[in-house]
Amino acid sequence: MSVRALRYYEEQVLLQVDRNSGGQRHYPDTAVGRVRLIQQLYAAGLPSRTVREALPCVDSGHVSPELLDRLEAERVRVDQRITDLLTVRDRLHDVIAVARNPGPGCTHAR
Amino acid sequence: MSVRALRYYEEQVLLQVDRNSGGQRHYPDTAVGRVRLIQQLYAAGLPSRTVREALPCVDSGHVSPELLDRLEAERVRVDQRITDLLTVRDRLHDVIAVARNPGPGCTHAR
DNA sequence: TTGGCAGCTGACATCGGCGTCAGGTTTTAG
DNA sequence: CTAAAACCTGACGCCGATGTCAGCTGCCAA
């Protein structure tokens, strides 16, 4: 994690941060898991707006039905993405296998 | 597919395109699969540089050992990404389930 | 007290994968 | 043959998550 990213999350109201009297940040220890979650959601490609809306709900445990639908839609997209990635992985696997094993005279550079 | 994207791929030398005497593009029919492949690789999050280097190798069937290592590394990253996405999907699933059904025990799967 | 590291703020820079607009050329319909 | 339609090139715009730089300020050690 970069400091910049933490500041950014805070700025986006994704992460709550305490300050001491001098204005310096003090991260509650829950922040670690929180940041991990944020990164996961970003990595999953959820629109940042959805992330912004979803996180407070994760906190409060209350989800509006509208958001619920959006989350469901996101889940479907994530599923699709997973299967796409599986395809790509297999493809990479094939390319690598063929390249590794082009027959007898393979000069192993490593 | 947008026209712009095709032009972009061509510009990046990912896609080979013929021209007629007047300079207008003429796509060989292999272009369809090609474009699909490109999009898959992009979607998989491979660095565009790697995509640029990998595609000619897919054509020629020849892969330098160096690139091979990079591909292998990418495959690992894709795998990692898949497991991350699975985690997120489960998480979404839980949130949705709980929101739908706030009665029984909350299966807080981390 | 003071030096200096560390943290803060704000703003501008970057990068990738396109969208989009402008201004010119080729193709095509009538 | 001509006008419209379709294509071409080049360039600038955009968005999101950070990097980065500058100019202050707070905090701790000596």
PDB file of C-alpha atoms (C1' of nucleotides) in Angstrom:
ATOM      1  CA  MET A   1       0.000   0.000   0.000  1.00  0.00           C
ATOM      2  CA  SER A   2       1.129   3.452  -0.777  1.00  0.00           C
ATOM      3  CA  VAL A   3       0.400   6.375   1.476  1.00  0.00           C
ATOM      4  CA  ARG A   4      -1.185   8.070  -1.455  1.00  0.00           C
ATOM      5  CA  ALA A   5      -3.707   5.317  -1.894  1.00  0.00           C
ATOM      6  CA  LEU A   6      -4.738   5.497   1.746  1.00  0.00           C
ATOM      7  CA  ARG A   7      -5.267   9.215   1.422  1.00  0.00           C
ATOM      8  CA  TYR A   8      -7.299   8.619  -1.679  1.00  0.00           C
ATOM      9  CA  TYR A   9      -9.556   6.108   0.011  1.00  0.00           C
ATOM     10  CA  GLU A  10     -10.079   8.514   2.850  1.00  0.00           C
ATOM     11  CA  GLU A  11     -10.872  11.304   0.429  1.00  0.00           C
ATOM     12  CA  GLN A  12     -13.438   9.060  -1.211  1.00  0.00           C
ATOM     13  CA  VAL A  13     -15.000   8.376   2.163  1.00  0.00           C
ATOM     14  CA  LEU A  14     -14.218   4.693   1.860  1.00  0.00           C
ATOM     15  CA  LEU A  15     -12.031   4.650   4.900  1.00  0.00           C
ATOM     16  CA  GLN A  16     -12.591   6.372   8.177  1.00  0.00           C
ATOM     17  CA  VAL A  17      -9.523   7.827   9.804  1.00  0.00           C
ATOM     18  CA  ASP A  18      -9.027   9.504  13.146  1.00  0.00           C
ATOM     19  CA  ARG A  19      -6.816  12.502  13.681  1.00  0.00           C
ATOM     20  CA  ASN A  20      -4.854  13.543  16.705  1.00  0.00           C
ATOM     21  CA  SER A  21      -4.847  17.103  17.969  1.00  0.00           C
ATOM     22  CA  GLY A  22      -2.163  18.051  15.496  1.00  0.00           C
ATOM     23  CA  GLY A  23      -4.095  16.784  12.524  1.00  0.00           C
ATOM     24  CA  GLN A  24      -2.076  13.656  11.969  1.00  0.00           C
ATOM     25  CA  ARG A  25      -3.818  10.506  10.935  1.00  0.00           C
ATOM     26  CA  HIS A  26      -4.401   7.653  13.252  1.00  0.00           C
ATOM     27  CA  TYR A  27      -5.691   4.487  11.669  1.00  0.00           C
ATOM     28  CA  PRO A  28      -7.898   2.215  13.721  1.00  0.00           C
ATOM     29  CA  ASP A  29      -6.754  -1.370  13.452  1.00  0.00           C
ATOM     30  CA  THR A  30      -9.900  -2.288  11.594  1.00  0.00           C
ATOM     31  CA  ALA A  31      -8.442  -0.220   8.774  1.00  0.00           C
ATOM     32  CA  VAL A  32      -6.278  -3.082   7.618  1.00  0.00           C
ATOM     33  CA  GLY A  33      -9.162  -5.357   6.750  1.00  0.00           C
ATOM     34  CA  ARG A  34     -11.053  -2.427   5.414  1.00  0.00           C
ATOM     35  CA  VAL A  35      -8.333  -1.530   2.965  1.00  0.00           C
ATOM     36  CA  ARG A  36      -8.041  -5.115   1.876  1.00  0.00           C
ATOM     37  CA  LEU A  37     -11.732  -5.176   1.167  1.00  0.00           C
ATOM     38  CA  ILE A  38     -11.548  -1.971  -0.810  1.00  0.00           C
ATOM     39  CA  GLN A  39      -8.743  -3.286  -2.921  1.00  0.00           C
ATOM     40  CA  GLN A  40     -10.581  -6.513  -3.533  1.00  0.00           C
ATOM     41  CA  LEU A  41     -13.634  -4.692  -4.715  1.00  0.00           C
ATOM     42  CA  TYR A  42     -11.612  -2.445  -6.966  1.00  0.00           C
ATOM     43  CA  ALA A  43      -9.722  -5.413  -8.294  1.00  0.00           C
ATOM     44  CA  ALA A  44     -13.005  -7.106  -9.037  1.00  0.00           C
ATOM     45  CA  GLY A  45     -13.777  -4.212 -11.299  1.00  0.00           C
ATOM     46  CA  LEU A  46     -16.789  -2.955  -9.433  1.00  0.00           C
ATOM     47  CA  PRO A  47     -17.585   0.586 -10.459  1.00  0.00           C
ATOM     48  CA  SER A  48     -16.188   2.880  -7.819  1.00  0.00           C
ATOM     49  CA  ARG A  49     -19.619   4.369  -7.316  1.00  0.00           C
ATOM     50  CA  THR A  50     -20.949   0.996  -6.336  1.00  0.00           C
ATOM     51  CA  VAL A  51     -18.056   0.529  -3.992  1.00  0.00           C
ATOM     52  CA  ARG A  52     -18.765   3.888  -2.416  1.00  0.00           C
ATOM     53  CA  GLU A  53     -22.372   2.980  -1.920  1.00  0.00           C
ATOM     54  CA  ALA A  54     -21.781  -0.572  -0.845  1.00  0.00           C
ATOM     55  CA  LEU A  55     -19.235   0.043   1.865  1.00  0.00           C
ATOM     56  CA  PRO A  56     -21.485   1.967   4.229  1.00  0.00           C
ATOM     57  CA  CYS A  57     -23.981  -0.844   3.826  1.00  0.00           C
ATOM     58  CA  VAL A  58     -21.369  -3.371   4.779  1.00  0.00           C
ATOM     59  CA  ASP A  59     -20.897  -1.284   7.895  1.00  0.00           C
ATOM     60  CA  SER A  60     -24.510  -0.780   8.763  1.00  0.00           C
ATOM     61  CA  GLY A  61     -25.703  -4.133   7.515  1.00  0.00           C
ATOM     62  CA  HIS A  62     -28.536  -2.351   5.804  1.00  0.00           C
ATOM     63  CA  VAL A  63     -28.867  -2.566   2.044  1.00  0.00           C
ATOM     64  CA  SER A  64     -31.457  -0.804  -0.040  1.00  0.00           C
ATOM     65  CA  PRO A  65     -33.272  -3.087  -2.482  1.00  0.00           C
ATOM     66  CA  GLU A  66     -32.035  -0.987  -5.347  1.00  0.00           C
ATOM     67  CA  LEU A  67     -28.444  -1.410  -4.346  1.00  0.00           C
ATOM     68  CA  LEU A  68     -29.181  -5.050  -3.789  1.00  0.00           C
ATOM     69  CA  ASP A  69     -30.045  -5.444  -7.427  1.00  0.00           C
ATOM     70  CA  ARG A  70     -26.894  -3.699  -8.442  1.00  0.00           C
ATOM     71  CA  LEU A  71     -24.855  -5.971  -6.255  1.00  0.00           C
ATOM     72  CA  GLU A  72     -26.535  -8.969  -7.757  1.00  0.00           C
ATOM     73  CA  ALA A  73     -25.724  -7.668 -11.211  1.00  0.00           C
ATOM     74  CA  GLU A  74     -22.142  -7.176 -10.150  1.00  0.00           C
ATOM     75  CA  ARG A  75     -21.982 -10.695  -8.891  1.00  0.00           C
ATOM     76  CA  VAL A  76     -23.088 -11.941 -12.275  1.00  0.00           C
ATOM     77  CA  ARG A  77     -20.443  -9.836 -13.937  1.00  0.00           C
ATOM     78  CA  VAL A  78     -17.802 -11.114 -11.591  1.00  0.00           C
ATOM     79  CA  ASP A  79     -18.854 -14.646 -12.395  1.00  0.00           C
ATOM     80  CA  GLN A  80     -18.572 -13.919 -16.078  1.00  0.00           C
ATOM     81  CA  ARG A  81     -15.202 -12.410 -15.540  1.00  0.00           C
ATOM     82  CA  ILE A  82     -14.050 -15.462 -13.700  1.00  0.00           C
ATOM     83  CA  THR A  83     -14.989 -17.762 -16.526  1.00  0.00           C
ATOM     84  CA  ASP A  84     -13.277 -15.422 -18.990  1.00  0.00           C
ATOM     85  CA  LEU A  85     -10.153 -15.504 -16.937  1.00  0.00           C
ATOM     86  CA  LEU A  86     -10.279 -19.263 -16.787  1.00  0.00           C
ATOM     87  CA  THR A  87     -10.361 -19.304 -20.560  1.00  0.00           C
ATOM     88  CA  VAL A  88      -7.386 -17.020 -20.786  1.00  0.00           C
ATOM     89  CA  ARG A  89      -5.506 -19.041 -18.249  1.00  0.00           C
ATOM     90  CA  ASP A  90      -6.002 -22.198 -20.244  1.00  0.00           C
ATOM     91  CA  ARG A  91      -4.900 -20.395 -23.331  1.00  0.00           C
ATOM     92  CA  LEU A  92      -1.767 -19.181 -21.666  1.00  0.00           C
ATOM     93  CA  HIS A  93      -1.194 -22.636 -20.364  1.00  0.00           C
ATOM     94  CA  ASP A  94      -1.379 -24.059 -23.849  1.00  0.00           C
ATOM     95  CA  VAL A  95       0.952 -21.494 -25.329  1.00  0.00           C
ATOM     96  CA  ILE A  96       3.448 -22.118 -22.587  1.00  0.00           C
ATOM     97  CA  ALA A  97       3.200 -25.865 -22.899  1.00  0.00           C
ATOM     98  CA  VAL A  98       3.740 -25.799 -26.634  1.00  0.00           C
ATOM     99  CA  ALA A  99       6.631 -23.384 -26.349  1.00  0.00           C
ATOM    100  CA  ARG A 100       8.232 -25.470 -23.626  1.00  0.00           C
ATOM    101  CA  ASN A 101       7.908 -28.663 -25.522  1.00  0.00           C
ATOM    102  CA  PRO A 102       8.433 -27.962 -29.216  1.00  0.00           C
ATOM    103  CA  GLY A 103       9.973 -31.373 -29.666  1.00  0.00           C
ATOM    104  CA  PRO A 104      13.450 -32.816 -29.192  1.00  0.00           C
ATOM    105  CA  GLY A 105      15.907 -29.967 -29.676  1.00  0.00           C
ATOM    106  CA  CYS A 106      14.748 -27.464 -27.128  1.00  0.00           C
ATOM    107  CA  THR A 107      17.584 -25.329 -25.836  1.00  0.00           C
ATOM    108  CA  HIS A 108      16.750 -24.699 -22.254  1.00  0.00           C
ATOM    109  CA  ALA A 109      17.950 -21.195 -21.489  1.00  0.00           C
ATOM    110  CA  ARG A 110      17.282 -21.764 -17.810  1.00  0.00           C
TER     111      ARG A 110
ATOM    112  CA  MET B   1     -16.474  -3.421 -31.164  1.00  0.00           C
ATOM    113  CA  SER B   2     -15.990   0.191 -31.964  1.00  0.00           C
ATOM    114  CA  VAL B   3     -14.215   1.374 -35.069  1.00  0.00           C
ATOM    115  CA  ARG B   4     -11.935   3.344 -32.875  1.00  0.00           C
ATOM    116  CA  ALA B   5     -10.802   0.264 -31.017  1.00  0.00           C
ATOM    117  CA  LEU B   6      -9.935  -1.523 -34.249  1.00  0.00           C
ATOM    118  CA  ARG B   7      -7.893   1.420 -35.362  1.00  0.00           C
ATOM    119  CA  TYR B   8      -6.184   1.438 -32.007  1.00  0.00           C
ATOM    120  CA  TYR B   9      -5.253  -2.220 -32.230  1.00  0.00           C
ATOM    121  CA  GLU B  10      -3.880  -1.652 -35.684  1.00  0.00           C
ATOM    122  CA  GLU B  11      -1.882   1.311 -34.464  1.00  0.00           C
ATOM    123  CA  GLN B  12      -0.437  -0.842 -31.724  1.00  0.00           C
ATOM    124  CA  VAL B  13       0.532  -3.425 -34.297  1.00  0.00           C
ATOM    125  CA  LEU B  14      -1.703  -6.001 -32.707  1.00  0.00           C
ATOM    126  CA  LEU B  15      -3.840  -6.434 -35.758  1.00  0.00           C
ATOM    127  CA  GLN B  16      -2.736  -6.632 -39.347  1.00  0.00           C
ATOM    128  CA  VAL B  17      -4.981  -4.892 -41.825  1.00  0.00           C
ATOM    129  CA  ASP B  18      -4.901  -4.716 -45.609  1.00  0.00           C
ATOM    130  CA  ARG B  19      -5.643  -1.589 -47.582  1.00  0.00           C
ATOM    131  CA  ASN B  20      -7.180  -1.199 -50.981  1.00  0.00           C
ATOM    132  CA  SER B  21      -5.778   1.179 -53.575  1.00  0.00           C
ATOM    133  CA  GLY B  22      -7.659   4.071 -52.065  1.00  0.00           C
ATOM    134  CA  GLY B  23      -6.256   3.500 -48.607  1.00  0.00           C
ATOM    135  CA  GLN B  24      -9.376   2.025 -47.089  1.00  0.00           C
ATOM    136  CA  ARG B  25      -9.084  -0.849 -44.688  1.00  0.00           C
ATOM    137  CA  HIS B  26      -9.888  -4.391 -45.593  1.00  0.00           C
ATOM    138  CA  TYR B  27      -9.978  -6.836 -42.724  1.00  0.00           C
ATOM    139  CA  PRO B  28      -9.021 -10.439 -43.373  1.00  0.00           C
ATOM    140  CA  ASP B  29     -11.559 -12.778 -41.842  1.00  0.00           C
ATOM    141  CA  THR B  30      -9.008 -14.028 -39.381  1.00  0.00           C
ATOM    142  CA  ALA B  31      -9.325 -10.610 -37.818  1.00  0.00           C
ATOM    143  CA  VAL B  32     -12.435 -11.604 -35.942  1.00  0.00           C
ATOM    144  CA  GLY B  33     -10.769 -14.254 -33.850  1.00  0.00           C
ATOM    145  CA  ARG B  34      -7.743 -12.078 -33.523  1.00  0.00           C
ATOM    146  CA  VAL B  35      -9.710  -9.242 -32.034  1.00  0.00           C
ATOM    147  CA  ARG B  36     -11.419 -11.592 -29.646  1.00  0.00           C
ATOM    148  CA  LEU B  37      -8.068 -12.830 -28.478  1.00  0.00           C
ATOM    149  CA  ILE B  38      -6.802  -9.311 -27.979  1.00  0.00           C
ATOM    150  CA  GLN B  39      -9.790  -8.384 -25.908  1.00  0.00           C
ATOM    151  CA  GLN B  40      -9.438 -11.482 -23.801  1.00  0.00           C
ATOM    152  CA  LEU B  41      -5.833 -10.709 -23.058  1.00  0.00           C
ATOM    153  CA  TYR B  42      -6.633  -7.135 -22.200  1.00  0.00           C
ATOM    154  CA  ALA B  43      -9.509  -8.255 -20.047  1.00  0.00           C
ATOM    155  CA  ALA B  44      -7.171 -10.607 -18.260  1.00  0.00           C
ATOM    156  CA  GLY B  45      -5.158  -7.591 -17.277  1.00  0.00           C
ATOM    157  CA  LEU B  46      -1.980  -8.532 -19.079  1.00  0.00           C
ATOM    158  CA  PRO B  47       0.268  -5.526 -19.447  1.00  0.00           C
ATOM    159  CA  SER B  48      -0.210  -4.201 -22.939  1.00  0.00           C
ATOM    160  CA  ARG B  49       3.481  -4.533 -23.559  1.00  0.00           C
ATOM    161  CA  THR B  50       3.282  -8.218 -22.934  1.00  0.00           C
ATOM    162  CA  VAL B  51       0.305  -8.460 -25.229  1.00  0.00           C
ATOM    163  CA  ARG B  52       2.231  -6.650 -27.912  1.00  0.00           C
ATOM    164  CA  GLU B  53       5.132  -9.010 -27.568  1.00  0.00           C
ATOM    165  CA  ALA B  54       3.101 -12.132 -27.188  1.00  0.00           C
ATOM    166  CA  LEU B  55       0.879 -11.771 -30.221  1.00  0.00           C
ATOM    167  CA  PRO B  56       3.592 -12.070 -32.882  1.00  0.00           C
ATOM    168  CA  CYS B  57       4.733 -15.181 -31.073  1.00  0.00           C
ATOM    169  CA  VAL B  58       1.286 -16.637 -31.229  1.00  0.00           C
ATOM    170  CA  ASP B  59       1.536 -16.048 -34.962  1.00  0.00           C
ATOM    171  CA  SER B  60       4.977 -17.436 -35.491  1.00  0.00           C
ATOM    172  CA  GLY B  61       4.733 -20.131 -32.877  1.00  0.00           C
ATOM    173  CA  HIS B  62       8.138 -19.084 -31.662  1.00  0.00           C
ATOM    174  CA  VAL B  63       8.566 -17.788 -28.127  1.00  0.00           C
ATOM    175  CA  SER B  64      11.785 -16.508 -26.636  1.00  0.00           C
ATOM    176  CA  PRO B  65      12.616 -18.045 -23.274  1.00  0.00           C
ATOM    177  CA  GLU B  66      12.502 -14.624 -21.729  1.00  0.00           C
ATOM    178  CA  LEU B  67       9.005 -13.978 -22.909  1.00  0.00           C
ATOM    179  CA  LEU B  68       8.120 -17.465 -21.838  1.00  0.00           C
ATOM    180  CA  ASP B  69       9.006 -16.585 -18.281  1.00  0.00           C
ATOM    181  CA  ARG B  70       6.902 -13.480 -18.484  1.00  0.00           C
ATOM    182  CA  LEU B  71       3.979 -15.470 -19.745  1.00  0.00           C
ATOM    183  CA  GLU B  72       4.376 -17.924 -16.961  1.00  0.00           C
ATOM    184  CA  ALA B  73       4.424 -15.069 -14.491  1.00  0.00           C
ATOM    185  CA  GLU B  74       1.278 -13.715 -16.069  1.00  0.00           C
ATOM    186  CA  ARG B  75      -0.391 -17.050 -15.764  1.00  0.00           C
ATOM    187  CA  VAL B  76       0.383 -17.065 -12.069  1.00  0.00           C
ATOM    188  CA  ARG B  77      -1.047 -13.596 -11.750  1.00  0.00           C
ATOM    189  CA  VAL B  78      -4.153 -14.593 -13.617  1.00  0.00           C
ATOM    190  CA  ASP B  79      -4.561 -17.548 -11.298  1.00  0.00           C
ATOM    191  CA  GLN B  80      -4.177 -15.282  -8.325  1.00  0.00           C
ATOM    192  CA  ARG B  81      -6.685 -12.933  -9.794  1.00  0.00           C
ATOM    193  CA  ILE B  82      -9.146 -15.736 -10.276  1.00  0.00           C
ATOM    194  CA  THR B  83      -8.952 -16.791  -6.660  1.00  0.00           C
ATOM    195  CA  ASP B  84      -9.332 -13.176  -5.602  1.00  0.00           C
ATOM    196  CA  LEU B  85     -12.409 -12.855  -7.709  1.00  0.00           C
ATOM    197  CA  LEU B  86     -13.804 -16.029  -6.233  1.00  0.00           C
ATOM    198  CA  THR B  87     -13.360 -14.515  -2.807  1.00  0.00           C
ATOM    199  CA  VAL B  88     -15.133 -11.359  -3.837  1.00  0.00           C
ATOM    200  CA  ARG B  89     -17.918 -13.325  -5.417  1.00  0.00           C
ATOM    201  CA  ASP B  90     -18.488 -15.263  -2.233  1.00  0.00           C
ATOM    202  CA  ARG B  91     -18.447 -12.068  -0.315  1.00  0.00           C
ATOM    203  CA  LEU B  92     -21.017 -10.502  -2.565  1.00  0.00           C
ATOM    204  CA  HIS B  93     -23.033 -13.650  -2.300  1.00  0.00           C
ATOM    205  CA  ASP B  94     -23.035 -13.425   1.481  1.00  0.00           C
ATOM    206  CA  VAL B  95     -23.958  -9.778   1.545  1.00  0.00           C
ATOM    207  CA  ILE B  96     -26.798 -10.408  -0.825  1.00  0.00           C
ATOM    208  CA  ALA B  97     -28.004 -13.441   1.053  1.00  0.00           C
ATOM    209  CA  VAL B  98     -27.977 -11.655   4.369  1.00  0.00           C
ATOM    210  CA  ALA B  99     -29.735  -8.643   2.954  1.00  0.00           C
ATOM    211  CA  ARG B 100     -32.348 -10.852   1.373  1.00  0.00           C
ATOM    212  CA  ASN B 101     -32.839 -12.942   4.424  1.00  0.00           C
ATOM    213  CA  PRO B 102     -32.020 -10.994   7.566  1.00  0.00           C
ATOM    214  CA  GLY B 103     -33.468 -13.597   9.902  1.00  0.00           C
ATOM    215  CA  PRO B 104     -31.314 -16.657  10.578  1.00  0.00           C
ATOM    216  CA  GLY B 105     -27.705 -16.694  11.612  1.00  0.00           C
ATOM    217  CA  CYS B 106     -25.474 -14.464   9.594  1.00  0.00           C
ATOM    218  CA  THR B 107     -22.972 -16.610   7.758  1.00  0.00           C
ATOM    219  CA  HIS B 108     -20.199 -14.137   7.969  1.00  0.00           C
ATOM    220  CA  ALA B 109     -17.752 -15.891   5.737  1.00  0.00           C
ATOM    221  CA  ARG B 110     -14.952 -13.473   6.587  1.00  0.00           C
TER     222      ARG B 110
ATOM    223  C1'  DT C   1      15.206  25.554  22.213  1.00  0.00           C
ATOM    224  C1'  DT C   2      16.240  23.771  17.910  1.00  0.00           C
ATOM    225  C1'  DG C   3      17.164  20.725  14.187  1.00  0.00           C
ATOM    226  C1'  DG C   4      15.294  17.629  11.318  1.00  0.00           C
ATOM    227  C1'  DC C   5      12.411  13.832  10.039  1.00  0.00           C
ATOM    228  C1'  DA C   6       7.825  12.812   9.200  1.00  0.00           C
ATOM    229  C1'  DG C   7       3.267  13.879   8.104  1.00  0.00           C
ATOM    230  C1'  DC C   8      -0.087  17.139   5.935  1.00  0.00           C
ATOM    231  C1'  DT C   9      -2.359  19.597   2.048  1.00  0.00           C
ATOM    232  C1'  DG C  10      -3.158  20.772  -2.638  1.00  0.00           C
ATOM    233  C1'  DA C  11      -2.399  20.502  -7.208  1.00  0.00           C
ATOM    234  C1'  DC C  12      -0.659  18.914 -11.324  1.00  0.00           C
ATOM    235  C1'  DA C  13       1.151  14.695 -14.048  1.00  0.00           C
ATOM    236  C1'  DT C  14       0.502  10.055 -15.854  1.00  0.00           C
ATOM    237  C1'  DC C  15      -1.180   6.093 -18.307  1.00  0.00           C
ATOM    238  C1'  DG C  16      -4.254   3.100 -21.014  1.00  0.00           C
ATOM    239  C1'  DG C  17      -8.046   2.313 -23.876  1.00  0.00           C
ATOM    240  C1'  DC C  18     -10.773   4.319 -26.124  1.00  0.00           C
ATOM    241  C1'  DG C  19     -14.613   8.598 -27.563  1.00  0.00           C
ATOM    242  C1'  DT C  20     -15.082  12.276 -30.392  1.00  0.00           C
ATOM    243  C1'  DC C  21     -14.584  16.222 -33.296  1.00  0.00           C
ATOM    244  C1'  DA C  22     -12.607  18.431 -37.484  1.00  0.00           C
ATOM    245  C1'  DG C  23     -11.273  18.604 -42.056  1.00  0.00           C
ATOM    246  C1'  DG C  24     -10.033  16.019 -46.221  1.00  0.00           C
ATOM    247  C1'  DT C  25     -10.511  11.794 -49.652  1.00  0.00           C
ATOM    248  C1'  DT C  26     -12.672   7.695 -51.630  1.00  0.00           C
ATOM    249  C1'  DT C  27     -16.661   5.137 -52.796  1.00  0.00           C
ATOM    250  C1'  DT C  28     -21.240   4.682 -54.218  1.00  0.00           C
ATOM    251  C1'  DA C  29     -26.066   5.690 -55.434  1.00  0.00           C
ATOM    252  C1'  DG C  30     -28.948   8.118 -58.695  1.00  0.00           C
TER     253       DG C  30
ATOM    254  C1'  DC D   1     -21.190  13.381 -63.351  1.00  0.00           C
ATOM    255  C1'  DT D   2     -22.417  14.765 -58.878  1.00  0.00           C
ATOM    256  C1'  DA D   3     -23.786  14.775 -54.295  1.00  0.00           C
ATOM    257  C1'  DA D   4     -24.202  12.149 -50.391  1.00  0.00           C
ATOM    258  C1'  DA D   5     -22.324   8.567 -47.615  1.00  0.00           C
ATOM    259  C1'  DA D   6     -18.603   6.315 -45.757  1.00  0.00           C
ATOM    260  C1'  DC D   7     -13.889   6.159 -44.639  1.00  0.00           C
ATOM    261  C1'  DC D   8      -9.318   8.275 -43.410  1.00  0.00           C
ATOM    262  C1'  DT D   9      -5.931  10.832 -40.495  1.00  0.00           C
ATOM    263  C1'  DG D  10      -4.551  13.551 -36.587  1.00  0.00           C
ATOM    264  C1'  DA D  11      -5.302  15.403 -32.410  1.00  0.00           C
ATOM    265  C1'  DC D  12      -7.305  16.453 -28.237  1.00  0.00           C
ATOM    266  C1'  DG D  13     -10.426  14.802 -24.262  1.00  0.00           C
ATOM    267  C1'  DC D  14     -11.584  11.726 -20.580  1.00  0.00           C
ATOM    268  C1'  DC D  15     -11.700   8.942 -16.403  1.00  0.00           C
ATOM    269  C1'  DG D  16      -9.888   6.591 -12.364  1.00  0.00           C
ATOM    270  C1'  DA D  17      -6.289   5.324  -9.249  1.00  0.00           C
ATOM    271  C1'  DT D  18      -1.980   6.869  -8.102  1.00  0.00           C
ATOM    272  C1'  DG D  19       2.703   9.167  -8.431  1.00  0.00           C
ATOM    273  C1'  DT D  20       4.994  13.167  -7.375  1.00  0.00           C
ATOM    274  C1'  DC D  21       6.479  17.727  -6.189  1.00  0.00           C
ATOM    275  C1'  DA D  22       6.258  21.864  -3.358  1.00  0.00           C
ATOM    276  C1'  DG D  23       5.639  24.331   0.670  1.00  0.00           C
ATOM    277  C1'  DC D  24       3.995  23.978   5.517  1.00  0.00           C
ATOM    278  C1'  DT D  25       3.565  22.227  10.133  1.00  0.00           C
ATOM    279  C1'  DG D  26       3.794  18.873  14.074  1.00  0.00           C
ATOM    280  C1'  DC D  27       6.541  15.873  16.883  1.00  0.00           C
ATOM    281  C1'  DC D  28      10.477  13.990  19.203  1.00  0.00           C
ATOM    282  C1'  DA D  29      15.429  13.859  20.454  1.00  0.00           C
ATOM    283  C1'  DA D  30      19.389  16.201  22.127  1.00  0.00           C
TER     284       DA D  30
END
